[in-house]
mmCIF file of C-alpha atoms in Angstrom:
data_model
loop_
_atom_site.group_PDB
_atom_site.id
_atom_site.type_symbol
_atom_site.label_atom_id
_atom_site.label_comp_id
_atom_site.label_asym_id
_atom_site.label_seq_id
_atom_site.Cartn_x
_atom_site.Cartn_y
_atom_site.Cartn_z
ATOM 1 C CA UNK A 1 134.960 95.568 20.973
ATOM 2 C CA UNK A 2 132.050 94.296 18.918
ATOM 3 C CA UNK A 3 132.595 94.603 15.170
ATOM 4 C CA UNK A 4 130.140 96.653 13.107
ATOM 5 C CA UNK A 5 128.979 95.820 9.611
ATOM 6 C CA UNK A 6 131.443 98.375 8.278
ATOM 7 C CA UNK A 7 134.068 100.560 9.930
ATOM 8 C CA UNK A 8 134.647 104.269 9.388
ATOM 9 C CA UNK A 9 138.384 104.843 9.835
ATOM 10 C CA UNK A 10 139.589 108.396 10.428
ATOM 11 C CA UNK A 11 143.009 110.062 10.272
ATOM 12 C CA UNK A 12 144.502 111.421 13.490
ATOM 13 C CA UNK A 13 147.453 113.703 12.837
ATOM 14 C CA UNK A 14 147.404 115.144 16.349
ATOM 15 C CA UNK A 15 145.728 114.574 19.697
ATOM 16 C CA UNK A 16 143.256 117.348 18.893
ATOM 17 C CA UNK A 17 142.163 115.806 15.586
ATOM 18 C CA UNK A 18 142.003 112.338 17.164
ATOM 19 C CA UNK A 19 139.464 113.589 19.691
ATOM 20 C CA UNK A 20 137.501 115.380 16.981
ATOM 21 C CA UNK A 21 137.432 112.244 14.810
ATOM 22 C CA UNK A 22 136.176 110.179 17.726
ATOM 23 C CA UNK A 23 133.473 112.656 18.715
ATOM 24 C CA UNK A 24 132.261 113.184 15.145
ATOM 25 C CA UNK A 25 131.613 109.520 14.423
ATOM 26 C CA UNK A 26 134.733 107.471 13.641
ATOM 27 C CA UNK A 27 134.724 103.782 14.555
ATOM 28 C CA UNK A 28 138.520 103.711 14.489
ATOM 29 C CA UNK A 29 141.430 106.111 14.018
ATOM 30 C CA UNK A 30 144.938 105.665 12.682
ATOM 31 C CA UNK A 31 147.879 107.628 14.049
ATOM 32 C CA UNK A 32 151.649 107.864 13.766
ATOM 33 C CA UNK A 33 154.142 107.816 16.580
ATOM 34 C CA UNK A 34 157.534 109.422 16.403
ATOM 35 C CA UNK A 35 158.919 106.691 14.148
ATOM 36 C CA UNK A 36 158.203 104.387 11.216
ATOM 37 C CA UNK A 37 155.182 106.190 9.709
ATOM 38 C CA UNK A 38 154.752 107.870 6.315
ATOM 39 C CA UNK A 39 153.717 111.316 7.519
ATOM 40 C CA UNK A 40 156.872 112.809 9.008
ATOM 41 C CA UNK A 41 155.467 116.337 8.603
ATOM 42 C CA UNK A 42 152.354 115.532 10.586
ATOM 43 C CA UNK A 43 152.517 116.515 14.239
ATOM 44 C CA UNK A 44 152.389 112.838 15.171
ATOM 45 C CA UNK A 45 152.211 111.734 18.782
ATOM 46 C CA UNK A 46 154.599 111.757 21.697
ATOM 47 C CA UNK A 47 154.348 108.699 23.962
ATOM 48 C CA UNK A 48 152.247 110.658 26.471
ATOM 49 C CA UNK A 49 149.927 111.947 23.740
ATOM 50 C CA UNK A 50 149.617 108.476 22.264
ATOM 51 C CA UNK A 51 148.687 107.047 25.643
ATOM 52 C CA UNK A 52 146.104 109.800 26.206
ATOM 53 C CA UNK A 53 144.713 109.398 22.679
ATOM 54 C CA UNK A 54 144.331 105.634 22.977
ATOM 55 C CA UNK A 55 142.574 105.984 26.316
ATOM 56 C CA UNK A 56 140.220 108.669 24.950
ATOM 57 C CA UNK A 57 139.379 106.514 21.933
ATOM 58 C CA UNK A 58 138.791 103.381 23.996
ATOM 59 C CA UNK A 59 136.610 105.315 26.440
ATOM 60 C CA UNK A 60 134.384 106.045 23.418
ATOM 61 C CA UNK A 61 134.535 102.469 22.068
ATOM 62 C CA UNK A 62 136.822 103.490 19.190
ATOM 63 C CA UNK A 63 139.842 101.461 18.081
ATOM 64 C CA UNK A 64 143.340 102.827 17.406
ATOM 65 C CA UNK A 65 145.770 101.656 14.732
ATOM 66 C CA UNK A 66 149.409 102.828 14.678
ATOM 67 C CA UNK A 67 151.265 103.305 11.392
ATOM 68 C CA UNK A 68 154.674 101.679 10.913
ATOM 69 C CA UNK A 69 154.552 101.495 7.126
ATOM 70 C CA UNK A 70 157.902 102.888 6.015
ATOM 71 C CA UNK A 71 160.115 100.925 3.655
ATOM 72 C CA UNK A 72 162.779 100.135 6.206
ATOM 73 C CA UNK A 73 166.538 100.334 5.739
ATOM 74 C CA UNK A 74 168.909 98.433 8.014
ATOM 75 C CA UNK A 75 169.284 101.265 10.511
ATOM 76 C CA UNK A 76 165.517 101.619 10.870
ATOM 77 C CA UNK A 77 165.257 98.337 12.756
ATOM 78 C CA UNK A 78 167.200 99.625 15.750
ATOM 79 C CA UNK A 79 164.702 100.017 18.590
ATOM 80 C CA UNK A 80 161.743 98.829 16.489
ATOM 81 C CA UNK A 81 160.957 95.798 18.624
ATOM 82 C CA UNK A 82 160.923 97.917 21.791
ATOM 83 C CA UNK A 83 158.712 100.518 20.079
ATOM 84 C CA UNK A 84 156.134 97.895 19.146
ATOM 85 C CA UNK A 85 156.130 96.517 22.671
ATOM 86 C CA UNK A 86 155.629 100.026 24.025
ATOM 87 C CA UNK A 87 152.589 100.763 21.857
ATOM 88 C CA UNK A 88 151.115 97.371 22.743
ATOM 89 C CA UNK A 89 151.487 98.272 26.423
ATOM 90 C CA UNK A 90 149.701 101.564 25.705
ATOM 91 C CA UNK A 91 146.724 99.598 24.355
ATOM 92 C CA UNK A 92 146.942 100.166 20.585
ATOM 93 C CA UNK A 93 144.690 97.746 18.706
ATOM 94 C CA UNK A 94 146.794 97.164 15.576
ATOM 95 C CA UNK A 95 149.982 98.055 13.723
ATOM 96 C CA UNK A 96 149.930 98.993 10.022
ATOM 97 C CA UNK A 97 153.024 97.749 8.142
ATOM 98 C CA UNK A 98 154.209 97.469 4.539
ATOM 99 C CA UNK A 99 157.668 95.923 4.774
ATOM 100 C CA UNK A 100 158.012 92.136 5.273
ATOM 101 C CA UNK A 101 160.953 92.692 7.609
ATOM 102 C CA UNK A 102 158.909 95.067 9.756
ATOM 103 C CA UNK A 103 156.074 92.507 9.697
ATOM 104 C CA UNK A 104 158.453 89.825 11.008
ATOM 105 C CA UNK A 105 159.663 92.065 13.830
ATOM 106 C CA UNK A 106 156.075 92.906 14.776
ATOM 107 C CA UNK A 107 155.084 89.234 14.844
ATOM 108 C CA UNK A 108 158.008 88.485 17.134
ATOM 109 C CA UNK A 109 157.631 91.518 19.404
ATOM 110 C CA UNK A 110 153.851 91.684 19.785
ATOM 111 C CA UNK A 111 152.363 88.330 18.722
ATOM 112 C CA UNK A 112 148.971 89.163 20.226
ATOM 113 C CA UNK A 113 148.489 92.438 18.341
ATOM 114 C CA UNK A 114 146.652 92.659 15.026
ATOM 115 C CA UNK A 115 148.828 93.471 12.027
ATOM 116 C CA UNK A 116 147.302 95.291 9.065
ATOM 117 C CA UNK A 117 149.094 95.289 5.701
ATOM 118 C CA UNK A 118 149.420 98.831 4.369
ATOM 119 C CA UNK A 119 148.306 99.993 0.933
ATOM 120 C CA UNK A 120 152.009 100.711 0.420
ATOM 121 C CA UNK A 121 152.551 96.947 0.047
ATOM 122 C CA UNK A 122 150.767 97.059 -3.341
ATOM 123 C CA UNK A 123 147.918 94.714 -2.447
ATOM 124 C CA UNK A 124 146.343 94.384 -5.895
ATOM 125 C CA UNK A 125 145.267 90.711 -6.087
ATOM 126 C CA UNK A 126 143.874 87.887 -3.998
ATOM 127 C CA UNK A 127 147.084 85.830 -4.182
ATOM 128 C CA UNK A 128 148.951 88.618 -2.381
ATOM 129 C CA UNK A 129 146.114 88.971 0.118
ATOM 130 C CA UNK A 130 146.110 85.212 0.791
ATOM 131 C CA UNK A 131 149.883 85.288 1.258
ATOM 132 C CA UNK A 132 149.651 87.936 3.958
ATOM 133 C CA UNK A 133 146.715 86.178 5.588
ATOM 134 C CA UNK A 134 148.789 82.985 5.755
ATOM 135 C CA UNK A 135 151.554 84.930 7.518
ATOM 136 C CA UNK A 136 149.090 86.030 10.182
ATOM 137 C CA UNK A 137 147.818 89.417 8.999
ATOM 138 C CA UNK A 138 144.264 90.203 10.075
ATOM 139 C CA UNK A 139 143.560 92.967 7.553
ATOM 140 C CA UNK A 140 144.638 93.934 4.045
ATOM 141 C CA UNK A 141 144.607 97.616 3.094
ATOM 142 C CA UNK A 142 143.949 97.502 -0.629
ATOM 143 C CA UNK A 143 145.962 99.360 -3.236
ATOM 144 C CA UNK A 144 144.111 102.377 -4.607
ATOM 145 C CA UNK A 145 144.447 101.092 -8.177
ATOM 146 C CA UNK A 146 141.558 98.622 -7.922
ATOM 147 C CA UNK A 147 138.037 98.590 -9.348
ATOM 148 C CA UNK A 148 134.871 97.386 -7.633
ATOM 149 C CA UNK A 149 134.921 94.025 -9.511
ATOM 150 C CA UNK A 150 138.572 93.444 -8.623
ATOM 151 C CA UNK A 151 137.903 94.146 -4.954
ATOM 152 C CA UNK A 152 134.918 91.788 -4.956
ATOM 153 C CA UNK A 153 137.093 89.030 -6.455
ATOM 154 C CA UNK A 154 139.723 89.529 -3.744
ATOM 155 C CA UNK A 155 137.041 89.455 -1.050
ATOM 156 C CA UNK A 156 135.478 86.258 -2.414
ATOM 157 C CA UNK A 157 138.824 84.406 -2.341
ATOM 158 C CA UNK A 158 139.636 85.231 1.286
ATOM 159 C CA UNK A 159 138.523 83.618 4.549
ATOM 160 C CA UNK A 160 135.754 85.528 6.328
ATOM 161 C CA UNK A 161 138.174 86.342 9.148
ATOM 162 C CA UNK A 162 140.318 88.549 6.875
ATOM 163 C CA UNK A 163 139.127 92.131 6.605
ATOM 164 C CA UNK A 164 139.560 94.451 3.634
ATOM 165 C CA UNK A 165 140.234 98.144 4.101
ATOM 166 C CA UNK A 166 140.249 100.745 1.337
ATOM 167 C CA UNK A 167 140.663 104.479 0.981
ATOM 168 C CA UNK A 168 137.350 106.113 0.115
ATOM 169 C CA UNK A 169 138.175 109.808 0.486
ATOM 170 C CA UNK A 170 141.110 112.193 0.268
ATOM 171 C CA UNK A 171 144.242 112.970 -1.711
ATOM 172 C CA UNK A 172 145.360 110.548 -4.405
ATOM 173 C CA UNK A 173 149.050 109.953 -5.125
ATOM 174 C CA UNK A 174 150.170 110.167 -8.738
ATOM 175 C CA UNK A 175 152.479 107.164 -8.243
ATOM 176 C CA UNK A 176 151.452 103.524 -7.966
ATOM 177 C CA UNK A 177 150.279 102.960 -4.388
ATOM 178 C CA UNK A 178 152.254 105.992 -3.310
ATOM 179 C CA UNK A 179 155.647 104.507 -4.180
ATOM 180 C CA UNK A 180 157.234 107.626 -5.657
ATOM 181 C CA UNK A 181 160.818 108.822 -6.132
ATOM 182 C CA UNK A 182 160.123 112.364 -7.369
ATOM 183 C CA UNK A 183 160.598 113.878 -3.923
ATOM 184 C CA UNK A 184 163.809 111.912 -3.316
ATOM 185 C CA UNK A 185 165.280 112.969 -6.646
ATOM 186 C CA UNK A 186 164.188 116.602 -6.680
ATOM 187 C CA UNK A 187 164.426 117.604 -3.012
ATOM 188 C CA UNK A 188 166.387 114.807 -1.302
ATOM 189 C CA UNK A 189 163.332 114.149 0.891
ATOM 190 C CA UNK A 190 162.378 110.475 1.019
ATOM 191 C CA UNK A 191 158.669 109.966 0.290
ATOM 192 C CA UNK A 192 158.871 106.382 1.490
ATOM 193 C CA UNK A 193 160.189 107.556 4.841
ATOM 194 C CA UNK A 194 157.403 110.075 5.350
ATOM 195 C CA UNK A 195 159.066 113.229 4.033
ATOM 196 C CA UNK A 196 157.360 113.768 0.652
ATOM 197 C CA UNK A 197 157.626 117.346 -0.650
ATOM 198 C CA UNK A 198 154.756 116.713 -3.106
ATOM 199 C CA UNK A 199 156.543 117.808 -6.309
ATOM 200 C CA UNK A 200 153.610 116.245 -8.164
ATOM 201 C CA UNK A 201 151.667 119.399 -7.222
ATOM 202 C CA UNK A 202 154.198 121.801 -8.746
ATOM 203 C CA UNK A 203 153.820 123.697 -12.018
ATOM 204 C CA UNK A 204 155.932 122.359 -14.903
ATOM 205 C CA UNK A 205 157.108 123.654 -18.266
ATOM 206 C CA UNK A 206 159.411 122.098 -20.883
ATOM 207 C CA UNK A 207 162.874 123.556 -21.489
ATOM 208 C CA UNK A 208 164.742 122.570 -24.676
ATOM 209 C CA UNK A 209 168.439 121.814 -24.047
ATOM 210 C CA UNK A 210 169.864 124.448 -26.413
ATOM 211 C CA UNK A 211 167.333 127.136 -25.429
ATOM 212 C CA UNK A 212 167.819 127.678 -21.666
ATOM 213 C CA UNK A 213 165.353 130.080 -20.149
ATOM 214 C CA UNK A 214 162.695 129.475 -22.808
ATOM 215 C CA UNK A 215 159.829 127.876 -20.955
ATOM 216 C CA UNK A 216 157.403 126.027 -23.185
ATOM 217 C CA UNK A 217 154.135 124.793 -21.674
ATOM 218 C CA UNK A 218 153.502 121.080 -21.832
ATOM 219 C CA UNK A 219 150.017 121.928 -23.074
ATOM 220 C CA UNK A 220 148.786 124.973 -24.947
ATOM 221 C CA UNK A 221 148.281 127.097 -21.868
ATOM 222 C CA UNK A 222 150.307 130.211 -21.085
ATOM 223 C CA UNK A 223 150.219 129.419 -17.362
ATOM 224 C CA UNK A 224 151.896 126.021 -17.648
ATOM 225 C CA UNK A 225 150.456 122.712 -16.535
ATOM 226 C CA UNK A 226 150.322 120.536 -13.458
ATOM 227 C CA UNK A 227 151.028 117.288 -15.284
ATOM 228 C CA UNK A 228 151.065 115.019 -12.221
ATOM 229 C CA UNK A 229 148.304 116.665 -10.196
ATOM 230 C CA UNK A 230 145.601 114.100 -9.404
ATOM 231 C CA UNK A 231 142.186 115.017 -8.101
ATOM 232 C CA UNK A 232 140.917 114.030 -4.656
ATOM 233 C CA UNK A 233 139.043 110.796 -4.135
ATOM 234 C CA UNK A 234 135.415 111.033 -2.980
ATOM 235 C CA UNK A 235 133.199 107.950 -2.722
ATOM 236 C CA UNK A 236 130.444 109.222 -0.431
ATOM 237 C CA UNK A 237 127.836 108.688 -3.173
ATOM 238 C CA UNK A 238 128.956 105.060 -3.567
ATOM 239 C CA UNK A 239 128.392 103.613 -0.100
ATOM 240 C CA UNK A 240 126.232 100.738 -1.493
ATOM 241 C CA UNK A 241 128.898 99.734 -4.006
ATOM 242 C CA UNK A 242 131.638 99.881 -1.360
ATOM 243 C CA UNK A 243 129.648 97.640 0.971
ATOM 244 C CA UNK A 244 128.698 95.174 -1.767
ATOM 245 C CA UNK A 245 132.288 94.842 -2.964
ATOM 246 C CA UNK A 246 133.281 93.473 0.433
ATOM 247 C CA UNK A 247 135.173 96.424 1.893
ATOM 248 C CA UNK A 248 134.911 96.398 5.697
ATOM 249 C CA UNK A 249 136.886 99.506 6.654
ATOM 250 C CA UNK A 250 136.224 102.819 4.858
ATOM 251 C CA UNK A 251 139.437 104.792 5.248
ATOM 252 C CA UNK A 252 139.656 108.589 5.105
ATOM 253 C CA UNK A 253 143.014 110.060 4.062
ATOM 254 C CA UNK A 254 144.262 113.165 5.825
ATOM 255 C CA UNK A 255 146.676 113.043 8.774
ATOM 256 C CA UNK A 256 147.918 116.489 7.685
ATOM 257 C CA UNK A 257 144.410 117.992 7.717
ATOM 258 C CA UNK A 258 142.734 120.440 10.100
ATOM 259 C CA UNK A 259 140.199 119.515 12.777
ATOM 260 C CA UNK A 260 137.475 121.118 10.631
ATOM 261 C CA UNK A 261 138.374 118.895 7.677
ATOM 262 C CA UNK A 262 138.261 115.778 9.841
ATOM 263 C CA UNK A 263 135.006 116.775 11.550
ATOM 264 C CA UNK A 264 133.279 117.704 8.277
ATOM 265 C CA UNK A 265 134.301 114.589 6.365
ATOM 266 C CA UNK A 266 133.788 112.102 9.197
ATOM 267 C CA UNK A 267 130.379 113.532 10.100
ATOM 268 C CA UNK A 268 129.230 113.373 6.463
ATOM 269 C CA UNK A 269 130.416 109.776 5.936
ATOM 270 C CA UNK A 270 129.019 108.708 9.304
ATOM 271 C CA UNK A 271 125.570 109.946 8.337
ATOM 272 C CA UNK A 272 125.823 108.478 4.827
ATOM 273 C CA UNK A 273 126.876 105.024 6.077
ATOM 274 C CA UNK A 274 124.273 104.902 8.836
ATOM 275 C CA UNK A 275 121.533 106.066 6.476
ATOM 276 C CA UNK A 276 122.361 103.398 3.909
ATOM 277 C CA UNK A 277 122.591 100.572 6.444
ATOM 278 C CA UNK A 278 119.272 101.569 8.010
ATOM 279 C CA UNK A 279 117.330 102.565 4.893
ATOM 280 C CA UNK A 280 118.870 102.238 1.398
ATOM 281 C CA UNK A 281 116.003 104.196 -0.178
ATOM 282 C CA UNK A 282 116.625 107.116 2.164
ATOM 283 C CA UNK A 283 120.302 107.024 1.193
ATOM 284 C CA UNK A 284 119.382 107.256 -2.493
ATOM 285 C CA UNK A 285 117.264 110.308 -1.795
ATOM 286 C CA UNK A 286 120.118 112.026 0.094
ATOM 287 C CA UNK A 287 123.097 111.280 -2.195
ATOM 288 C CA UNK A 288 123.307 114.905 -3.317
ATOM 289 C CA UNK A 289 123.072 116.171 0.255
ATOM 290 C CA UNK A 290 125.946 113.948 1.408
ATOM 291 C CA UNK A 291 128.140 115.169 -1.462
ATOM 292 C CA UNK A 292 127.293 118.769 -0.632
ATOM 293 C CA UNK A 293 128.192 118.297 3.037
ATOM 294 C CA UNK A 294 131.519 116.578 2.412
ATOM 295 C CA UNK A 295 132.337 119.285 -0.139
ATOM 296 C CA UNK A 296 132.360 121.851 2.662
ATOM 297 C CA UNK A 297 135.807 120.552 3.629
ATOM 298 C CA UNK A 298 138.796 121.944 1.750
ATOM 299 C CA UNK A 299 139.509 119.724 -1.265
ATOM 300 C CA UNK A 300 140.729 119.474 -4.832
ATOM 301 C CA UNK A 301 138.159 118.625 -7.485
ATOM 302 C CA UNK A 302 136.650 115.205 -6.769
ATOM 303 C CA UNK A 303 137.187 111.931 -8.606
ATOM 304 C CA UNK A 304 136.176 108.296 -8.102
ATOM 305 C CA UNK A 305 139.786 107.165 -8.590
ATOM 306 C CA UNK A 306 140.036 103.625 -9.967
ATOM 307 C CA UNK A 307 136.785 102.312 -8.529
ATOM 308 C CA UNK A 308 134.641 102.770 -11.637
ATOM 309 C CA UNK A 309 137.308 102.862 -14.359
ATOM 310 C CA UNK A 310 140.969 103.610 -14.835
ATOM 311 C CA UNK A 311 141.523 107.353 -14.505
ATOM 312 C CA UNK A 312 141.451 109.437 -17.652
ATOM 313 C CA UNK A 313 142.386 113.047 -18.351
ATOM 314 C CA UNK A 314 139.177 113.987 -16.546
ATOM 315 C CA UNK A 315 140.651 112.705 -13.284
ATOM 316 C CA UNK A 316 143.662 115.027 -13.377
ATOM 317 C CA UNK A 317 143.807 118.793 -12.871
ATOM 318 C CA UNK A 318 146.141 120.413 -15.386
ATOM 319 C CA UNK A 319 145.686 124.131 -14.834
ATOM 320 C CA UNK A 320 146.215 124.712 -11.104
ATOM 321 C CA UNK A 321 147.035 123.045 -7.804
ATOM 322 C CA UNK A 322 144.717 125.091 -5.607
ATOM 323 C CA UNK A 323 141.992 123.781 -3.326
ATOM 324 C CA UNK A 324 138.253 124.329 -3.339
ATOM 325 C CA UNK A 325 137.779 126.141 -0.040
ATOM 326 C CA UNK A 326 134.120 126.920 0.505
ATOM 327 C CA UNK A 327 134.503 127.274 4.271
ATOM 328 C CA UNK A 328 137.206 128.560 6.619
ATOM 329 C CA UNK A 329 138.039 126.911 9.925
ATOM 330 C CA UNK A 330 137.257 129.929 12.083
ATOM 331 C CA UNK A 331 137.563 128.548 15.601
ATOM 332 C CA UNK A 332 137.051 125.879 18.216
ATOM 333 C CA UNK A 333 134.147 126.069 20.671
ATOM 334 C CA UNK A 334 135.710 125.521 24.104
ATOM 335 C CA UNK A 335 132.845 126.492 26.416
ATOM 336 C CA UNK A 336 129.133 127.282 26.536
ATOM 337 C CA UNK A 337 127.305 128.941 29.440
ATOM 338 C CA UNK A 338 123.616 127.997 29.476
ATOM 339 C CA UNK A 339 122.648 130.851 31.798
ATOM 340 C CA UNK A 340 124.174 133.642 29.721
ATOM 341 C CA UNK A 341 123.847 131.750 26.390
ATOM 342 C CA UNK A 342 127.445 132.743 25.796
ATOM 343 C CA UNK A 343 129.730 130.613 23.644
ATOM 344 C CA UNK A 344 133.520 130.847 24.054
ATOM 345 C CA UNK A 345 135.654 130.433 20.931
ATOM 346 C CA UNK A 346 139.369 129.858 20.449
ATOM 347 C CA UNK A 347 139.981 131.689 17.166
ATOM 348 C CA UNK A 348 141.708 129.964 14.219
ATOM 349 C CA UNK A 349 140.863 132.414 11.406
ATOM 350 C CA UNK A 350 139.468 135.935 11.438
ATOM 351 C CA UNK A 351 135.739 136.522 11.852
ATOM 352 C CA UNK A 352 133.847 139.707 12.715
ATOM 353 C CA UNK A 353 130.621 141.176 14.039
ATOM 354 C CA UNK A 354 128.023 140.909 11.278
ATOM 355 C CA UNK A 355 129.384 137.607 9.955
ATOM 356 C CA UNK A 356 127.147 134.571 9.716
ATOM 357 C CA UNK A 357 128.969 131.483 10.948
ATOM 358 C CA UNK A 358 128.094 127.810 11.279
ATOM 359 C CA UNK A 359 128.722 125.771 14.404
ATOM 360 C CA UNK A 360 129.421 122.166 13.401
ATOM 361 C CA UNK A 361 128.184 119.776 16.093
ATOM 362 C CA UNK A 362 128.915 116.067 16.525
ATOM 363 C CA UNK A 363 125.419 114.922 17.382
ATOM 364 C CA UNK A 364 123.012 117.054 15.350
ATOM 365 C CA UNK A 365 122.828 119.371 12.301
ATOM 366 C CA UNK A 366 124.988 122.493 12.248
ATOM 367 C CA UNK A 367 123.666 125.756 13.704
ATOM 368 C CA UNK A 368 123.828 128.963 11.676
ATOM 369 C CA UNK A 369 124.450 132.096 13.769
ATOM 370 C CA UNK A 370 124.796 135.765 12.861
ATOM 371 C CA UNK A 371 127.231 137.453 15.253
ATOM 372 C CA UNK A 372 125.474 140.565 16.553
ATOM 373 C CA UNK A 373 127.970 141.413 19.320
ATOM 374 C CA UNK A 374 131.315 139.998 20.407
ATOM 375 C CA UNK A 375 133.516 140.292 23.488
ATOM 376 C CA UNK A 376 137.139 139.480 24.312
ATOM 377 C CA UNK A 377 138.396 137.517 27.338
ATOM 378 C CA UNK A 378 138.229 140.573 29.615
ATOM 379 C CA UNK A 379 134.660 141.384 28.599
ATOM 380 C CA UNK A 380 135.509 144.287 26.296
ATOM 381 C CA UNK A 381 133.334 144.777 23.216
ATOM 382 C CA UNK A 382 135.251 144.024 20.006
ATOM 383 C CA UNK A 383 134.422 144.173 16.310
ATOM 384 C CA UNK A 384 136.546 141.284 15.048
ATOM 385 C CA UNK A 385 138.768 138.394 16.089
ATOM 386 C CA UNK A 386 141.929 138.728 13.943
ATOM 387 C CA UNK A 387 144.569 137.251 16.251
ATOM 388 C CA UNK A 388 145.569 133.543 16.205
ATOM 389 C CA UNK A 389 144.143 131.581 19.160
ATOM 390 C CA UNK A 390 142.363 134.703 20.434
ATOM 391 C CA UNK A 391 139.623 133.899 22.996
ATOM 392 C CA UNK A 392 136.302 135.588 22.185
ATOM 393 C CA UNK A 393 132.648 135.236 23.154
ATOM 394 C CA UNK A 394 129.281 135.826 21.525
ATOM 395 C CA UNK A 395 125.702 134.743 22.144
ATOM 396 C CA UNK A 396 124.075 131.604 20.765
ATOM 397 C CA UNK A 397 120.520 130.824 21.859
ATOM 398 C CA UNK A 398 120.737 127.054 21.251
ATOM 399 C CA UNK A 399 122.729 124.998 23.724
ATOM 400 C CA UNK A 400 126.136 123.959 22.343
ATOM 401 C CA UNK A 401 128.049 120.810 23.246
ATOM 402 C CA UNK A 402 131.807 121.086 23.656
ATOM 403 C CA UNK A 403 133.972 120.716 21.682
ATOM 404 C CA UNK A 404 132.411 121.944 18.468
ATOM 405 C CA UNK A 405 133.844 123.792 15.477
ATOM 406 C CA UNK A 406 133.183 127.197 13.990
ATOM 407 C CA UNK A 407 133.272 127.589 10.203
ATOM 408 C CA UNK A 408 132.509 130.500 7.904
ATOM 409 C CA UNK A 409 131.400 130.278 4.297
ATOM 410 C CA UNK A 410 133.659 132.014 1.807
ATOM 411 C CA UNK A 411 132.420 133.853 -1.290
ATOM 412 C CA UNK A 412 133.145 131.965 -4.528
#
């Protein structure tokens, strides 16, 4: 596949979100199989789903990268070589690894596949990047703790054939490059084997040893404090700086996210990137619009992470761990009949007659529709769709491509 100037890389936590990411503008997707990835709670992919997903992506000229970025223990290597050979046979374009031992097995098992070095490997300097390049890696996924000048220095010391990838949007880990032991210690769930319980998002108080039961807030706030709770990364206003620093692949975090999240974020970044590459002045004029659009996805308060400066107290959220949810994922559009102008929705969250909803489309701006009447699968008139995965219909005058997503704005 011909390389673009930059790549928009989307998370695929399931076959459904993979297809959404592809249709809404991703150049590549990353997924996890049943083993060796760092998102054990994601749905991940069975071999049949992985095969179907890779074929769907390739049919749309989109590449697929498979995560194998655990920190491996001895037992983890059993069957690893065969697994890599299997995903190569399926057509995956690259493997993402962090562990040198896993890298060595991948080189031996699938010498013709690209190997990308995960952010988990703490890639913070050009010496490390050059080391991995000398071993045969084709891409370095940068640590999140880097500034624009540091990234530019790394880029300038590497051969042109070595690509840099960096996270530009999504959840930030409170630990250095995600290497955290809180979950292991507090819940016996190994973060570095994909089972993180996210104790960094919990509420904490201080208890003095001789005063059990007396909970003292870490800060002067009667509700306690979320001392580890980092904000979400959002770099959609900084596309020029990302490009100029030498980053090739713009990575979106979120293999645990909903199809609406993936569609909203990918569509916004796709438009922002394309606008900048075609007309930088037009991008400048639309910075606020791009931020508004990406903000329609569920998120914590936004931050620029380490790109502009080392995070300060302004880049943490101390009073809550809740999300900004401006829009609900109300349903998936599964059919549209041009003759009757009837759209068929698979419900994901309740909506009712009288509601104004937005239909998010891959190839053009969203459509706003007020639901005047609604019918169930049997053609009976109904007032609301409260049941999970309920099939309902209502009229939309504009033609709708399938699949598309239904979202509903929530009152602040």
